Short mmCIF file of C-alpha atoms and ligand atoms in Angstrom, two decimals:
data_model
loop_
_atom_site.label_atom_id
_atom_site.label_comp_id
_atom_site.label_asym_id
_atom_site.label_seq_id
_atom_site.Cartn_x
_atom_site.Cartn_y
_atom_site.Cartn_z
CA UNK G 22 30.49 5.98 -2.00
CA UNK G 23 28.55 4.39 0.97
CA UNK G 24 29.48 1.11 2.84
CA UNK G 25 26.15 -0.24 3.11
CA UNK G 26 27.63 -3.63 1.57
CA UNK G 27 30.82 -5.16 0.75
CA UNK G 28 29.78 -4.93 -3.19
CA UNK G 29 31.26 -2.55 -5.64
CA UNK G 30 30.12 1.55 -6.22
CA UNK G 31 27.49 1.32 -8.43
CA UNK G 32 29.13 3.15 -11.29
CA UNK G 33 31.90 0.42 -11.04
CA UNK G 34 28.91 -2.08 -11.46
CA UNK G 35 27.51 0.12 -14.55
CA UNK G 36 30.33 0.02 -16.18
CA UNK G 37 31.84 -3.50 -15.36
CA UNK G 38 28.34 -4.66 -16.93
CA UNK G 39 27.93 -2.32 -19.84
CA UNK G 40 24.46 -1.05 -18.45
CA UNK G 41 24.45 1.86 -20.48
CA UNK G 42 20.89 3.34 -19.72
CA UNK G 43 17.87 2.74 -22.32
CA UNK G 44 15.05 4.95 -22.70
CA UNK G 45 13.05 2.18 -23.93
CA UNK G 46 13.00 0.72 -20.61
CA UNK G 47 12.28 3.61 -18.70
CA UNK G 48 15.82 3.52 -17.24
CA UNK G 49 16.94 5.87 -15.20
CA UNK G 50 19.53 4.58 -12.53
CA UNK G 51 19.66 5.64 -9.10
CA UNK G 52 23.71 5.45 -8.22
CA UNK G 53 23.87 7.42 -4.74
CA UNK G 54 23.75 4.07 -2.13
CA UNK G 55 23.00 7.00 0.67
CA UNK G 56 20.03 7.82 -1.60
CA UNK G 57 18.50 4.30 -2.20
CA UNK G 58 19.61 3.31 1.61
CA UNK G 59 17.22 6.35 2.50
CA UNK G 60 14.43 4.83 0.13
CA UNK G 61 14.66 1.91 1.50
CA UNK G 62 14.33 3.17 5.02
CA UNK G 63 10.73 5.09 3.95
CA UNK G 64 9.42 1.38 3.23
CA UNK G 65 9.53 0.84 7.07
CA UNK G 66 10.54 -1.95 9.29
CA UNK G 67 11.82 -4.82 6.53
CA UNK G 68 12.65 -7.55 9.22
CA UNK G 69 10.57 -10.39 8.69
CA UNK G 70 9.26 -8.88 5.56
CA UNK G 71 9.23 -10.41 2.10
CA UNK G 72 9.76 -7.42 -0.59
CA UNK G 73 8.80 -7.37 -3.90
CA UNK G 74 10.69 -4.80 -6.12
CA UNK G 75 9.84 -4.16 -9.99
CA UNK G 76 12.95 -2.94 -12.10
CA UNK G 77 15.95 -3.54 -9.82
CA UNK G 78 18.09 -2.24 -12.64
CA UNK G 79 22.03 -2.14 -11.43
CA UNK G 80 20.80 -3.19 -7.93
CA UNK G 81 20.89 0.22 -5.83
CA UNK G 82 17.53 -0.09 -4.09
CA UNK G 83 17.72 -4.16 -3.95
CA UNK G 84 21.03 -3.65 -1.99
CA UNK G 85 19.18 -0.57 0.00
CA UNK G 86 16.39 -3.12 1.21
CA UNK G 87 18.98 -6.22 1.79
CA UNK G 88 20.81 -3.99 4.28
CA UNK G 89 17.63 -2.60 5.93
CA UNK G 90 16.90 -6.16 6.91
CA UNK G 91 14.51 -7.39 4.23
CA UNK G 92 13.96 -11.25 4.91
CA UNK G 93 13.80 -11.71 0.88
CA UNK G 94 13.49 -9.77 -2.22
CA UNK G 95 11.97 -10.93 -5.04
CA UNK G 96 12.96 -8.42 -8.07
CA UNK G 97 11.31 -8.55 -11.59
CA UNK G 98 13.69 -7.16 -14.06
CA UNK G 99 13.05 -7.15 -18.19
CA UNK G 100 16.17 -6.14 -19.02
CA UNK G 101 18.41 -9.49 -18.94
CA UNK G 102 21.83 -7.33 -19.36
CA UNK G 103 21.25 -6.60 -15.29
CA UNK G 104 21.00 -9.74 -14.51
CA UNK G 105 24.65 -10.51 -13.97
CA UNK G 106 24.70 -7.34 -11.56
CA UNK G 107 21.85 -8.61 -9.73
CA UNK G 108 23.57 -11.99 -9.34
CA UNK G 109 26.53 -10.52 -7.79
CA UNK G 110 23.83 -9.07 -5.05
CA UNK G 111 22.38 -12.45 -4.62
CA UNK G 112 25.74 -14.17 -3.59
CA UNK G 113 26.46 -11.65 -1.35
CA UNK G 114 23.14 -12.33 0.62
CA UNK G 115 22.87 -16.01 0.07
CA UNK G 116 19.41 -17.14 -0.25
CA UNK G 117 17.75 -13.95 0.15
CA UNK G 118 17.41 -12.35 -3.25
CA UNK G 119 15.56 -13.98 -6.09
CA UNK G 120 15.58 -12.33 -9.66
CA UNK G 121 12.77 -13.17 -11.99
CA UNK G 122 13.72 -11.94 -15.68
CA UNK G 123 10.22 -10.78 -16.66
CA UNK G 124 7.64 -8.19 -17.32
CA UNK G 125 6.00 -7.33 -14.16
CA UNK G 126 2.84 -6.57 -15.98
CA UNK G 127 2.89 -10.14 -17.42
CA UNK G 128 3.49 -12.17 -14.14
CA UNK G 129 2.55 -12.76 -11.15
CA UNK G 130 4.81 -12.79 -8.40
CA UNK G 131 3.09 -13.86 -5.56
CA UNK G 132 3.92 -18.03 -5.85
CA UNK G 133 7.34 -16.44 -5.23
CA UNK G 134 6.53 -14.44 -1.97
CA UNK G 135 5.61 -15.49 1.87
CA UNK G 136 3.42 -12.76 3.46
CA UNK G 137 4.14 -10.42 4.89
CA UNK G 138 4.95 -8.52 2.21
CA UNK G 139 5.94 -4.89 1.25
CA UNK G 140 6.54 -3.78 -2.62
CA UNK G 141 9.45 -0.75 -2.98
CA UNK G 142 10.29 0.37 -6.23
CA UNK G 143 11.66 2.97 -8.63
CA UNK G 144 9.37 2.24 -11.12
CA UNK G 145 9.87 1.99 -14.48
CA UNK G 146 7.66 5.53 -15.61
CA UNK G 147 5.94 3.62 -18.55
CA UNK G 148 4.36 0.87 -16.57
CA UNK G 149 4.28 2.89 -12.96
CA UNK G 150 0.65 3.72 -12.79
CA UNK G 151 -0.45 0.73 -14.45
CA UNK G 152 1.35 -1.43 -11.63
CA UNK G 153 -0.23 0.87 -8.98
CA UNK G 154 -3.85 0.80 -9.78
CA UNK G 155 -3.73 -3.04 -9.95
CA UNK G 156 -2.50 -3.27 -6.84
CA UNK G 157 -5.08 -0.93 -5.30
CA UNK G 158 -8.05 -2.88 -7.49
CA UNK G 159 -7.73 -6.39 -6.32
CA UNK G 160 -10.34 -8.88 -6.33
CA UNK G 161 -9.85 -9.73 -2.30
CA UNK G 162 -9.27 -6.97 -0.16
CA UNK G 163 -6.74 -6.45 2.26
CA UNK G 164 -4.39 -7.46 -0.71
CA UNK G 165 -1.24 -9.14 -0.80
CA UNK G 166 0.88 -6.16 0.57
CA UNK G 167 0.89 -4.32 3.77
CA UNK G 168 2.69 -1.30 2.24
CA UNK G 169 4.08 0.16 -0.92
CA UNK G 170 6.64 2.74 -1.45
CA UNK G 171 7.26 3.72 -5.02
CA UNK G 172 9.07 6.27 -6.91
CA UNK G 173 6.86 8.27 -9.71
CA UNK G 174 7.34 11.35 -11.52
CA UNK G 175 6.44 14.30 -9.18
CA UNK G 176 3.01 14.85 -10.95
CA UNK G 177 2.12 11.35 -10.82
CA UNK G 178 2.93 11.63 -6.77
CA UNK G 179 0.95 14.47 -6.48
CA UNK G 180 -1.98 12.85 -8.26
CA UNK G 181 -2.26 9.86 -5.79
CA UNK G 182 -2.21 12.28 -2.59
CA UNK G 183 -4.46 14.81 -4.00
CA UNK G 184 -7.29 16.38 -2.08
CA UNK G 185 -10.65 17.26 -3.81
CA UNK G 186 -10.64 21.11 -5.38
CA UNK G 187 -7.02 20.57 -6.73
CA UNK G 188 -5.93 20.17 -10.16
CA UNK G 189 -4.34 16.67 -9.51
CA UNK G 190 -7.40 15.18 -8.04
CA UNK G 191 -9.22 12.16 -9.55
CA UNK G 192 -9.70 8.81 -10.30
CA UNK G 193 -6.02 7.84 -8.77
CA UNK G 194 -6.50 9.63 -5.60
CA UNK G 195 -9.93 8.38 -5.08
CA UNK G 196 -8.75 4.81 -5.63
CA UNK G 197 -5.68 5.13 -3.43
CA UNK G 198 -7.24 6.69 -0.43
CA UNK G 199 -10.48 4.59 -0.36
CA UNK G 200 -8.64 2.02 0.71
CA UNK G 201 -5.02 3.21 1.72
CA UNK G 202 -3.02 5.83 3.77
CA UNK G 203 -1.02 7.65 1.19
CA UNK G 204 1.88 10.54 1.59
CA UNK G 205 4.69 11.85 0.02
CA UNK G 206 7.45 10.88 1.79
CA UNK G 207 10.62 12.21 -0.76
CA UNK G 208 11.41 14.36 -3.33
CA UNK G 209 14.07 13.76 -5.88
CA UNK G 210 15.56 16.36 -8.58
CA UNK G 211 16.26 14.82 -11.80
CA UNK G 212 19.75 15.11 -11.05
CA UNK G 213 19.90 12.42 -8.47
CA UNK G 214 19.20 9.96 -11.43
CA UNK G 215 21.64 8.91 -14.17
CA UNK G 216 20.95 10.22 -16.76
CA UNK G 217 18.62 12.77 -15.44
CA UNK G 218 14.81 12.70 -16.35
CA UNK G 219 13.38 15.90 -17.38
CA UNK G 220 11.26 15.84 -14.13
CA UNK G 221 11.56 15.97 -10.49
CA UNK G 222 10.24 12.66 -8.83
CA UNK G 223 8.92 11.46 -5.70
CA UNK G 224 8.33 8.52 -3.11
CA UNK G 225 4.81 7.91 -2.53
CA UNK G 226 4.55 5.69 0.88
CA UNK G 227 0.90 3.75 0.75
CA UNK G 228 -0.31 1.56 3.96
CA UNK G 229 -3.28 -0.56 3.36
CA UNK G 230 -6.03 -0.21 5.57
CA UNK G 231 -7.75 -3.40 7.18
CA UNK G 232 -10.84 -2.29 5.45
CA UNK G 233 -12.10 0.44 2.99
CA UNK G 234 -12.79 3.98 4.48
CA UNK G 235 -16.38 3.79 3.89
CA UNK G 236 -18.63 0.87 2.37
CA UNK G 237 -18.79 0.90 -1.20
CA UNK G 238 -18.71 -1.76 -4.07
CA UNK G 239 -15.34 -1.67 -5.59
CA UNK G 240 -16.82 -2.30 -9.32
CA UNK G 241 -19.37 0.41 -8.95
CA UNK G 242 -17.14 2.94 -7.11
CA UNK G 243 -14.68 2.67 -10.02
CA UNK G 244 -17.38 2.99 -12.72
CA UNK G 245 -18.60 6.12 -10.99
CA UNK G 246 -15.59 7.91 -10.75
CA UNK G 247 -14.56 7.06 -13.92
CA UNK G 248 -17.77 8.51 -15.64
CA UNK G 249 -17.38 11.35 -13.36
CA UNK G 250 -13.55 12.51 -14.05
CA UNK G 251 -14.15 11.40 -17.86
CA UNK G 252 -15.86 14.84 -18.24
CA UNK G 253 -14.20 16.51 -15.03
CA UNK G 254 -15.41 20.12 -16.01
CA UNK G 255 -19.13 19.15 -16.67
CA UNK G 256 -21.54 19.39 -13.84
CA UNK G 257 -22.11 16.12 -12.21
CA UNK G 258 -25.79 15.52 -13.37
CA UNK G 259 -24.65 16.14 -17.08
CA UNK G 260 -21.47 13.82 -16.69
CA UNK G 261 -23.38 11.08 -15.13
CA UNK G 262 -26.57 11.47 -17.22
CA UNK G 263 -26.51 7.99 -18.67
CA UNK G 264 -25.99 6.35 -15.15
CA UNK G 265 -29.56 6.61 -13.92
CA UNK G 266 -32.95 8.20 -15.11
CA UNK G 267 -32.80 9.52 -11.70
CA UNK G 268 -29.44 10.66 -11.41
CA UNK G 269 -30.06 14.12 -10.17
CA UNK G 270 -32.18 12.66 -6.88
CA UNK G 271 -29.39 10.16 -6.52
CA UNK G 272 -26.83 12.68 -6.24
CA UNK G 273 -29.00 14.79 -3.77
CA UNK G 274 -29.89 11.76 -1.72
CA UNK G 275 -25.56 11.47 -1.70
CA UNK G 276 -25.21 14.70 -0.56
CA UNK G 277 -23.56 16.42 -3.78
CA UNK G 278 -25.05 18.90 -5.79
CA UNK G 279 -26.08 17.99 -9.29
CA UNK G 280 -24.35 21.42 -10.42
CA UNK G 281 -21.01 20.10 -8.93
CA UNK G 282 -18.22 18.90 -10.73
CA UNK G 283 -16.45 15.74 -10.18
CA UNK G 284 -13.38 17.60 -8.96
CA UNK G 285 -14.98 19.30 -5.80
CA UNK G 286 -16.56 15.99 -4.71
CA UNK G 287 -14.80 14.17 -1.69
CA UNK G 288 -14.38 10.38 -1.43
CA UNK G 289 -17.24 10.04 1.41
CA UNK G 290 -19.71 11.55 -1.32
CA UNK G 291 -18.24 9.05 -3.88
CA UNK G 292 -18.74 6.20 -2.09
CA UNK G 293 -22.46 7.08 -1.01
CA UNK G 294 -23.48 7.66 -4.41
CA UNK G 295 -21.73 4.30 -5.17
CA UNK G 296 -24.13 2.62 -2.90
CA UNK G 297 -27.33 4.40 -4.21
CA UNK G 298 -26.16 3.10 -7.25
CA UNK G 299 -26.40 -0.50 -5.93
CA UNK G 300 -30.12 0.03 -6.36
N1 SAM L 414 15.75 0.47 -9.60
C1 SAM L 414 16.64 1.00 -10.07
C2 SAM L 414 17.47 2.11 -9.66
O1 SAM L 414 16.90 2.60 -8.70
O2 SAM L 414 18.42 2.62 -10.15
C3 SAM L 414 16.51 1.14 -11.78
C4 SAM L 414 15.28 2.07 -11.96
S1 SAM L 414 14.63 2.55 -13.61
C5 SAM L 414 13.57 3.76 -13.57
C6 SAM L 414 13.34 1.09 -14.15
C7 SAM L 414 13.54 -0.62 -14.20
O3 SAM L 414 12.86 -1.04 -14.80
C8 SAM L 414 14.91 -0.68 -15.06
O4 SAM L 414 15.75 -1.48 -14.44
C9 SAM L 414 13.91 -1.34 -16.62
O5 SAM L 414 15.12 -2.07 -17.21
C10 SAM L 414 13.18 -1.74 -15.49
N2 SAM L 414 11.75 -2.13 -16.42
C11 SAM L 414 11.41 -1.62 -17.72
N3 SAM L 414 9.99 -1.94 -17.97
C12 SAM L 414 9.89 -3.37 -16.87
C13 SAM L 414 8.92 -4.10 -17.07
N4 SAM L 414 8.06 -3.94 -17.67
N5 SAM L 414 8.98 -4.95 -16.22
C14 SAM L 414 10.08 -5.47 -15.18
N6 SAM L 414 11.09 -4.29 -15.40
C15 SAM L 414 11.23 -3.19 -16.05
#
């Protein structure tokens, strides 16, 4: 096992605290500390950063983040069975780890964090996309985070970084790429996890841009994109018909052919269309 700290190997932590993985909690644990250290490194320089981690579980990634020099880690874990194991990490890094026993969807951790902030997590699959969308659509931009380093099912990771014309391209790609740089930085096979999930996983690293790539009102852009991809097989003049009586003219003014389908239209054109919808 690894020597990133003086704490016991994760298999022993799991055995000592009886942390058998629960499917209902989306629990697929990473037990190789070399791997969790590698993921922590993908988050960039952590020195001087507070790190928000969702779902630390037995603490493999948490230990990686602390060993990589995070100023503080604030970890939100729903399963209270994990708390004693996380308490041991807290003791090994005095004052640097705060664990909140809560549902990440129901809590606002910001009062516990001091900027600059990075987010890093091996996300529970059942809440991962919802959290990402929330982090990408705050009321204010720039957001509270400088970067997000997140493990997803491979298929979700591909939707985040997808380009126009691909099957994976849609709302998630546009939301992510409008105000952030997004790339896949690691791929992990099912066997990397205990128990192994059915599908492969990937780590996506997103860096917040200081301002959006193209100007647009966030709500209007989200609305146009949601409508356009709701019926992704339809031509846009049909999919967006209800939005304005002169939708064809607006599409043309935005540089989009009314007969195009949403999956072929780029971010710049969607932003232009959102601006035209403001009138
Ligand atoms: N970070 C650990 C690792 O890499 O081994 C565990 C990752 S496991 C995929 C997801 C973790 O998220 C589990 O520990 C699970 O208990 C926790 N979890 C599930 N739903 C959650 C929620 N709504 N809020 C906070 N934690 C949650």
